CSV table of C-alpha atoms in Angstrom, one decimal:
chain,number,residue,atom,x,y,z
A,1383,MET,CA,-7.6,56.1,95.0
A,1384,PRO,CA,-9.7,54.0,97.5
A,1385,LEU,CA,-12.5,52.1,95.9
A,1386,LEU,CA,-15.1,53.7,98.2
A,1387,ALA,CA,-14.0,57.2,97.2
A,1388,THR,CA,-14.1,56.2,93.5
A,1389,THR,CA,-17.6,54.7,94.0
A,1390,ASN,CA,-18.8,57.9,95.7
A,1391,ASN,CA,-17.4,59.9,92.8
A,1392,TYR,CA,-19.3,57.7,90.4
A,1393,LYS,CA,-22.6,58.5,92.2
A,1394,LYS,CA,-21.9,62.2,92.0
A,1395,VAL,CA,-21.1,62.3,88.3
A,1396,ARG,CA,-24.2,60.2,87.4
A,1397,MET,CA,-26.3,63.3,87.3
A,1398,PHE,CA,-24.0,65.0,84.7
A,1399,CYS,CA,-22.5,62.3,82.5
A,1400,THR,CA,-23.9,60.9,79.3
A,1401,LYS,CA,-25.0,57.3,79.2
A,1402,PRO,CA,-22.0,56.1,77.2
A,1403,ALA,CA,-19.7,57.9,79.7
A,1404,LEU,CA,-21.5,56.3,82.6
A,1405,ARG,CA,-21.2,52.8,81.1
A,1406,ALA,CA,-17.5,53.3,80.6
A,1407,LEU,CA,-17.1,54.6,84.1
A,1408,ARG,CA,-19.0,51.7,85.6
A,1409,ALA,CA,-17.0,49.2,83.6
A,1410,SER,CA,-13.8,50.9,84.7
A,1411,LEU,CA,-14.8,50.5,88.3
A,1412,MET,CA,-15.5,46.8,87.7
A,1413,LEU,CA,-12.0,46.4,86.3
A,1414,MET,CA,-10.5,48.2,89.3
A,1415,LEU,CA,-12.4,46.0,91.7
A,1416,ALA,CA,-11.4,42.8,89.9
A,1417,LEU,CA,-7.8,43.8,90.0
A,1418,MET,CA,-7.9,44.8,93.7
A,1419,LEU,CA,-9.6,41.6,94.8
A,1420,SER,CA,-7.5,39.1,92.8
A,1421,THR,CA,-3.8,39.2,93.7
A,1422,ASN,CA,-2.9,37.0,90.8
A,1423,LEU,CA,-4.2,39.5,88.3
A,1424,THR,CA,-2.2,42.5,89.5
A,1425,GLY,CA,0.5,42.1,86.8
A,1426,CYS,CA,4.2,42.2,87.4
A,1427,ALA,CA,6.5,44.8,88.9
A,1428,PRO,CA,8.0,47.2,86.4
A,1429,GLU,CA,11.5,45.8,87.0
A,1430,SER,CA,10.4,42.4,85.7
A,1431,LYS,CA,10.0,43.9,82.3
A,1432,VAL,CA,7.0,41.7,81.5
A,1433,ARG,CA,4.3,43.4,79.3
A,1434,VAL,CA,0.9,42.4,80.8
A,1435,ILE,CA,-2.1,42.5,78.4
A,1436,ARG,CA,-5.5,42.2,80.1
A,1437,MET,CA,-8.4,40.8,78.1
A,1438,GLY,CA,-12.0,40.5,79.1
A,1439,HIS,CA,-15.0,38.7,77.5
A,1440,ALA,CA,-18.5,37.6,78.3
A,1441,LEU,CA,-18.3,33.9,77.4
A,1442,ASP,CA,-18.3,30.8,79.6
A,1443,VAL,CA,-15.0,29.1,80.1
A,1444,ALA,CA,-16.2,26.0,78.3
A,1445,HIS,CA,-16.9,27.9,75.1
A,1446,PRO,CA,-14.5,27.1,72.2
A,1447,VAL,CA,-13.7,30.8,71.8
A,1448,HIS,CA,-12.5,31.0,75.4
A,1449,GLU,CA,-10.4,27.9,74.8
A,1450,ALA,CA,-8.8,29.6,71.8
A,1451,MET,CA,-8.0,32.7,74.0
A,1452,VAL,CA,-6.3,30.4,76.5
A,1453,TYR,CA,-4.3,29.0,73.6
A,1454,MET,CA,-3.5,32.5,72.4
A,1455,ALA,CA,-2.2,33.4,75.9
A,1456,LYS,CA,0.0,30.3,75.8
A,1457,ARG,CA,1.4,31.3,72.4
A,1458,VAL,CA,2.1,34.8,73.6
A,1459,HIS,CA,4.2,33.4,76.4
A,1460,GLU,CA,6.1,31.1,74.1
A,1461,ILE,CA,6.7,33.5,71.3
A,1462,SER,CA,7.9,36.3,73.6
A,1463,ALA,CA,10.0,33.9,75.8
A,1464,GLY,CA,8.0,35.0,78.8
A,1465,ARG,CA,8.3,38.8,78.2
A,1466,MET,CA,4.6,39.2,77.4
A,1467,SER,CA,1.6,37.9,79.4
A,1468,LEU,CA,-2.0,37.7,78.3
A,1469,GLN,CA,-4.4,37.6,81.3
A,1470,ILE,CA,-8.0,36.7,80.6
A,1471,TYR,CA,-11.1,37.7,82.5
A,1472,PRO,CA,-14.0,35.5,81.3
A,1473,GLY,CA,-17.7,35.3,82.0
A,1474,GLY,CA,-18.5,39.0,81.9
A,1475,GLN,CA,-16.5,39.8,85.0
A,1476,LEU,CA,-15.6,43.3,83.6
A,1477,GLY,CA,-19.1,44.1,82.1
A,1478,SER,CA,-21.1,43.5,79.0
A,1479,GLU,CA,-19.6,43.5,75.5
A,1480,ARG,CA,-20.5,47.1,75.0
A,1481,GLU,CA,-19.0,48.1,78.3
A,1482,MET,CA,-15.7,46.4,77.5
A,1483,ILE,CA,-15.5,48.0,74.1
A,1484,GLU,CA,-15.9,51.4,75.8
A,1485,LEU,CA,-13.1,50.4,78.3
A,1486,LEU,CA,-10.9,49.8,75.3
A,1487,GLN,CA,-11.7,53.2,73.9
A,1488,ILE,CA,-10.6,55.0,77.1
A,1489,GLY,CA,-7.6,52.7,77.6
A,1490,SER,CA,-8.7,51.0,80.8
A,1491,LEU,CA,-8.7,47.6,79.3
A,1492,ALA,CA,-6.4,46.3,76.5
A,1493,MET,CA,-8.4,43.6,74.7
A,1494,THR,CA,-11.8,42.0,74.3
A,1495,LYS,CA,-13.8,39.6,72.2
A,1496,VAL,CA,-17.0,41.0,70.5
A,1497,SER,CA,-19.4,39.7,67.9
A,1498,SER,CA,-19.3,41.9,64.8
A,1499,SER,CA,-23.1,42.7,65.2
A,1500,PRO,CA,-22.9,44.9,68.3
A,1501,LEU,CA,-19.8,46.6,66.7
A,1502,GLU,CA,-22.2,48.2,64.2
A,1503,GLY,CA,-22.9,51.0,66.7
A,1504,PHE,CA,-19.2,51.8,66.7
A,1505,ILE,CA,-18.0,50.8,63.2
A,1506,PRO,CA,-20.8,51.1,60.6
A,1507,GLN,CA,-18.8,48.9,58.1
A,1508,MET,CA,-19.5,45.9,60.4
A,1509,LYS,CA,-23.1,46.0,59.2
A,1510,VAL,CA,-22.0,43.9,56.2
A,1511,PHE,CA,-21.8,40.8,58.4
A,1512,SER,CA,-25.4,41.1,59.5
A,1513,MET,CA,-26.6,41.3,55.9
A,1514,PRO,CA,-28.1,37.9,55.0
A,1515,TYR,CA,-26.7,35.6,52.3
A,1516,VAL,CA,-23.7,37.8,51.5
A,1517,PHE,CA,-21.4,34.8,51.4
A,1518,ARG,CA,-21.9,31.9,49.0
A,1519,ASP,CA,-20.3,29.3,51.3
A,1520,ALA,CA,-17.7,28.8,54.0
A,1521,ASP,CA,-14.8,28.9,51.5
A,1522,HIS,CA,-16.0,32.3,50.1
A,1523,TYR,CA,-16.4,33.6,53.7
A,1524,TRP,CA,-12.9,32.8,54.7
A,1525,THR,CA,-11.4,33.9,51.4
A,1526,VAL,CA,-12.9,37.4,52.1
A,1527,LEU,CA,-12.0,37.5,55.8
A,1528,ASN,CA,-8.4,36.4,55.1
A,1529,GLY,CA,-8.0,38.8,52.2
A,1530,PRO,CA,-7.8,42.6,51.7
A,1531,ILE,CA,-11.4,43.3,52.6
A,1532,GLY,CA,-11.2,41.4,55.8
A,1533,HIS,CA,-8.0,43.2,56.8
A,1534,GLN,CA,-9.5,46.6,55.9
A,1535,LEU,CA,-12.5,45.8,58.1
A,1536,LEU,CA,-10.2,45.0,61.1
A,1537,LEU,CA,-8.6,48.4,60.8
A,1538,SER,CA,-11.8,50.3,60.1
A,1539,GLY,CA,-12.3,50.9,63.8
A,1540,GLU,CA,-9.1,52.8,64.4
A,1541,PRO,CA,-10.8,56.3,64.1
A,1542,VAL,CA,-12.8,55.2,67.2
A,1543,LYS,CA,-9.7,53.8,69.0
A,1544,LEU,CA,-10.5,50.1,68.2
A,1545,ARG,CA,-8.2,47.8,66.2
A,1546,GLY,CA,-9.1,44.3,65.1
A,1547,LEU,CA,-6.4,41.6,65.4
A,1548,GLY,CA,-8.3,38.7,63.8
A,1549,TYR,CA,-11.5,36.8,63.3
A,1550,PHE,CA,-12.7,33.7,65.3
A,1551,ASP,CA,-15.2,31.4,63.6
A,1552,ALA,CA,-18.7,31.8,65.0
A,1553,GLY,CA,-20.3,29.6,62.3
A,1554,SER,CA,-23.6,30.5,60.6
A,1555,ARG,CA,-26.7,31.7,62.4
A,1556,SER,CA,-30.0,29.9,61.9
A,1557,PHE,CA,-33.5,30.1,63.4
A,1558,TYR,CA,-34.7,28.1,66.4
A,1559,THR,CA,-38.3,28.2,67.6
A,1560,VAL,CA,-40.4,27.0,70.5
A,1561,ASP,CA,-43.6,25.7,69.0
A,1562,LYS,CA,-43.5,26.1,65.2
A,1563,PRO,CA,-40.9,24.7,62.8
A,1564,VAL,CA,-39.5,27.2,60.2
A,1565,GLN,CA,-39.3,25.5,56.9
A,1566,GLN,CA,-39.9,28.5,54.7
A,1567,PRO,CA,-40.0,32.3,55.2
A,1568,SER,CA,-43.8,32.4,55.5
A,1569,ASP,CA,-43.4,30.3,58.7
A,1570,LEU,CA,-41.9,33.3,60.4
A,1571,ALA,CA,-45.0,35.5,59.9
A,1572,GLY,CA,-46.1,36.9,63.2
A,1573,LEU,CA,-43.3,35.4,65.2
A,1574,LYS,CA,-41.1,37.4,67.6
A,1575,ILE,CA,-37.5,36.4,67.0
A,1576,ARG,CA,-34.7,37.5,69.4
A,1577,VAL,CA,-31.8,39.1,67.6
A,1578,GLN,CA,-28.6,40.7,68.7
A,1579,ASN,CA,-28.5,44.5,69.2
A,1580,SER,CA,-28.3,45.1,65.5
A,1581,GLN,CA,-30.7,47.2,63.4
A,1582,THR,CA,-29.6,45.2,60.4
A,1583,ALA,CA,-30.6,42.0,62.1
A,1584,VAL,CA,-34.0,43.5,63.0
A,1585,ARG,CA,-34.5,44.5,59.3
A,1586,MET,CA,-33.6,41.0,58.2
A,1587,VAL,CA,-36.2,39.3,60.3
A,1588,ARG,CA,-38.8,41.9,59.3
A,1589,ALA,CA,-38.0,41.2,55.6
A,1590,LEU,CA,-38.8,37.5,56.3
A,1591,GLY,CA,-42.1,38.4,57.9
A,1592,GLY,CA,-41.2,38.2,61.6
A,1593,ALA,CA,-40.5,40.8,64.3
A,1594,GLY,CA,-36.9,41.1,65.3
A,1595,THR,CA,-36.6,41.7,69.0
A,1596,PRO,CA,-33.3,42.6,70.6
A,1597,ILE,CA,-32.9,40.9,74.0
A,1598,SER,CA,-29.7,40.4,76.0
A,1599,TRP,CA,-28.2,36.9,75.8
A,1600,GLY,CA,-28.4,36.3,79.5
A,1601,GLU,CA,-32.2,36.9,79.5
A,1602,LEU,CA,-33.0,34.9,76.5
A,1603,TYR,CA,-33.7,31.5,78.1
A,1604,THR,CA,-36.3,33.0,80.3
A,1605,ALA,CA,-37.8,35.0,77.4
A,1606,LEU,CA,-38.2,31.8,75.4
A,1607,GLN,CA,-39.6,29.9,78.4
A,1608,GLN,CA,-42.2,32.7,79.2
A,1609,GLY,CA,-43.2,33.4,75.6
A,1610,VAL,CA,-41.7,36.9,75.5
A,1611,VAL,CA,-40.2,35.7,72.1
A,1612,ASP,CA,-41.2,32.8,70.0
A,1613,GLY,CA,-37.7,32.0,68.9
A,1614,ALA,CA,-34.2,33.2,68.3
A,1615,GLU,CA,-31.3,32.7,65.9
A,1616,ASN,CA,-27.7,31.6,66.5
A,1617,ASN,CA,-25.1,29.0,65.7
A,1618,PRO,CA,-25.3,25.3,66.8
A,1619,PRO,CA,-22.6,25.5,69.6
A,1620,SER,CA,-24.3,28.6,71.2
A,1621,PHE,CA,-27.8,27.0,70.9
A,1622,TYR,CA,-26.4,23.9,72.7
A,1623,SER,CA,-24.2,25.5,75.4
A,1624,SER,CA,-27.0,28.0,76.3
A,1625,LYS,CA,-29.4,25.1,76.9
A,1626,HIS,CA,-32.0,26.9,74.7
A,1627,TYR,CA,-32.7,23.5,73.2
A,1628,GLU,CA,-34.5,22.6,76.4
A,1629,VAL,CA,-37.2,25.2,75.5
A,1630,ALA,CA,-36.9,25.6,71.7
A,1631,LYS,CA,-37.5,22.2,70.0
A,1632,PHE,CA,-37.2,23.2,66.3
A,1633,TYR,CA,-33.9,24.2,64.7
A,1634,SER,CA,-33.9,25.3,61.1
A,1635,LEU,CA,-30.5,25.3,59.4
A,1636,ASN,CA,-31.2,28.1,57.0
A,1637,GLU,CA,-27.8,29.7,57.7
A,1638,HIS,CA,-28.8,33.3,56.9
A,1639,THR,CA,-25.7,35.1,58.3
A,1640,SER,CA,-22.1,34.4,59.1
A,1641,VAL,CA,-21.2,36.8,61.9
A,1642,PRO,CA,-17.6,36.4,63.1
A,1643,ASP,CA,-16.2,37.1,66.5
A,1644,ILE,CA,-13.5,39.7,66.4
A,1645,ILE,CA,-10.6,40.1,68.8
A,1646,LEU,CA,-10.2,43.8,69.5
A,1647,ILE,CA,-7.3,45.8,71.1
A,1648,GLY,CA,-7.7,49.4,72.0
A,1649,THR,CA,-5.4,51.7,70.1
A,1650,HIS,CA,-4.4,53.3,73.4
A,1651,VAL,CA,-2.6,50.1,74.2
A,1652,TRP,CA,-1.6,49.0,70.7
A,1653,ASN,CA,0.3,52.2,70.0
A,1654,LYS,CA,2.2,51.9,73.2
A,1655,LEU,CA,3.6,48.5,72.2
A,1656,THR,CA,6.9,48.2,70.5
A,1657,ALA,CA,7.0,46.8,67.0
A,1658,THR,CA,8.4,43.6,68.4
A,1659,GLU,CA,5.6,43.4,71.0
A,1660,GLN,CA,3.0,44.0,68.3
A,1661,HIS,CA,4.5,41.2,66.3
A,1662,TRP,CA,4.4,38.8,69.2
A,1663,LEU,CA,0.7,39.6,69.8
A,1664,GLN,CA,-0.3,39.4,66.2
A,1665,GLN,CA,1.5,36.1,65.7
A,1666,ALA,CA,-0.2,34.6,68.7
A,1667,MET,CA,-3.5,35.8,67.3
A,1668,ASP,CA,-2.9,34.3,63.9
A,1669,ASP,CA,-2.0,30.9,65.5
A,1670,ALA,CA,-5.1,31.0,67.7
A,1671,VAL,CA,-7.3,31.6,64.6
A,1672,ILE,CA,-6.2,28.3,63.1
A,1673,PHE,CA,-6.6,26.5,66.5
A,1674,GLN,CA,-10.1,28.0,67.1
A,1675,ARG,CA,-11.4,27.0,63.7
A,1676,GLN,CA,-10.6,23.4,64.4
A,1677,LEU,CA,-12.2,23.6,67.8
A,1678,TRP,CA,-15.3,25.2,66.3
A,1679,GLN,CA,-15.8,22.5,63.7
A,1680,ARG,CA,-15.7,19.8,66.4
A,1681,ALA,CA,-18.0,21.9,68.7
A,1682,THR,CA,-20.6,22.3,65.8
A,1683,GLU,CA,-20.7,18.6,65.1
A,1684,ASN,CA,-21.0,17.8,68.7
A,1685,ALA,CA,-23.8,20.4,69.3
A,1686,LEU,CA,-25.9,19.1,66.4
A,1687,LYS,CA,-25.5,15.5,67.7
A,1688,GLU,CA,-26.5,16.4,71.3
A,1689,ILE,CA,-29.5,18.6,70.5
A,1690,SER,CA,-30.8,15.8,68.2
A,1691,ALA,CA,-30.4,13.3,71.0
A,1692,ALA,CA,-32.3,15.8,73.3
A,1693,GLY,CA,-35.3,15.7,71.0
A,1694,VAL,CA,-34.8,18.8,68.9
A,1695,THR,CA,-36.1,18.5,65.3
A,1696,ILE,CA,-33.4,19.7,63.0
A,1697,ILE,CA,-34.7,21.0,59.7
A,1698,LYS,CA,-32.6,21.7,56.6
A,1699,PRO,CA,-34.8,24.0,54.5
A,1700,GLU,CA,-34.1,25.2,50.9
A,1701,LYS,CA,-32.1,28.4,51.3
A,1702,ALA,CA,-33.2,30.1,48.1
A,1703,PRO,CA,-36.6,31.2,49.3
A,1704,PHE,CA,-35.0,32.9,52.3
A,1705,ALA,CA,-32.3,34.6,50.2
A,1706,ASN,CA,-35.0,35.8,47.7
A,1707,ALA,CA,-37.1,37.2,50.5
A,1708,VAL,CA,-34.3,39.4,51.8
A,1709,GLU,CA,-33.0,40.7,48.5
A,1710,PRO,CA,-34.9,44.0,48.9
A,1711,MET,CA,-32.4,44.8,51.7
A,1712,PHE,CA,-29.6,44.9,49.2
A,1713,GLU,CA,-31.6,47.0,46.8
A,1714,SER,CA,-32.1,49.6,49.5
A,1715,THR,CA,-28.3,49.8,50.1
A,1716,LYS,CA,-27.4,50.6,46.5
A,1717,ASP,CA,-25.2,53.7,46.1
A,1718,THR,CA,-24.2,53.5,49.7
A,1719,GLU,CA,-20.8,52.5,51.3
A,1720,LEU,CA,-22.5,49.3,52.6
A,1721,GLY,CA,-23.9,48.5,49.2
A,1722,ARG,CA,-20.6,48.9,47.5
A,1723,LEU,CA,-18.9,46.7,50.1
A,1724,VAL,CA,-21.5,44.0,49.6
A,1725,THR,CA,-21.0,44.1,45.8
A,1726,GLU,CA,-17.3,43.9,46.2
A,1727,ILE,CA,-17.6,40.8,48.5
A,1728,ARG,CA,-20.1,39.1,46.1
A,1729,GLN,CA,-17.7,39.6,43.2
A,1730,GLN,CA,-14.9,37.8,45.0
């Protein structure tokens, strides 16, 4: 179908479709346009018998997670002896995280990378990663993710046509602010803090005395600069690569949450793969997880070094007061599926 005709049809159905359907249709059109305009992304002819898997994400190509995806594509090619190809569309070419998730659900895109926080709207169990101080330390975190609970969470999206293949390290999230250092929970009183589109994250900031404000990542630099928000929270590599350190001069390493990145594949695509093809893709994913964790460690160390050199004050507060302040969040989840999951993790 010509692109112009498809675009005209989109305009006609806007009056009748729900917002989620419109988002998926818009993202699907973006995918069609990308494929039409880029001859090297059209895939191979059927007779070549190469399985082409297309993957989109919203990160910059310099990000360590993108580098890990490139490594994954290399491993897919090696493991399959050239019979499978992973083609990557970075930088939000195919839409936002939410739009790409919806493309997976309708089968128009094979794979994407998404933070577990925005996944809450699709998979309620993912709220556990936005609960603060669930994990004791990094060893506990990876023991859970690499064990039965982590595997169960990866498969928990199958009823909504989403399957997780693995976790990439996204470190721990901490607060950074423009004018006022955060050394204890009371320092957040009255501050507007940007959070991801996660009601759990909003509740966490509220429990600490601040006001959680969801703002898109692309708009955050300007929001900090213009005083729309007083601060935000994220891991060191993201704080550095986004250049938010140019505006926010205080970084408090309270490490309230560890929110992983998850590599998703739509079940429409996964179920069409042969058992051998599924093995190739999963093996490449497992290899990329190890590679990415090494990249992430180096990126974190470099980020902290660079922001310090740029004049950011790095604070290492006592974490116990923050953990105590958010404990009522856990009390409120007792006798719920989320509460039982948190208890199970804490007992690991």
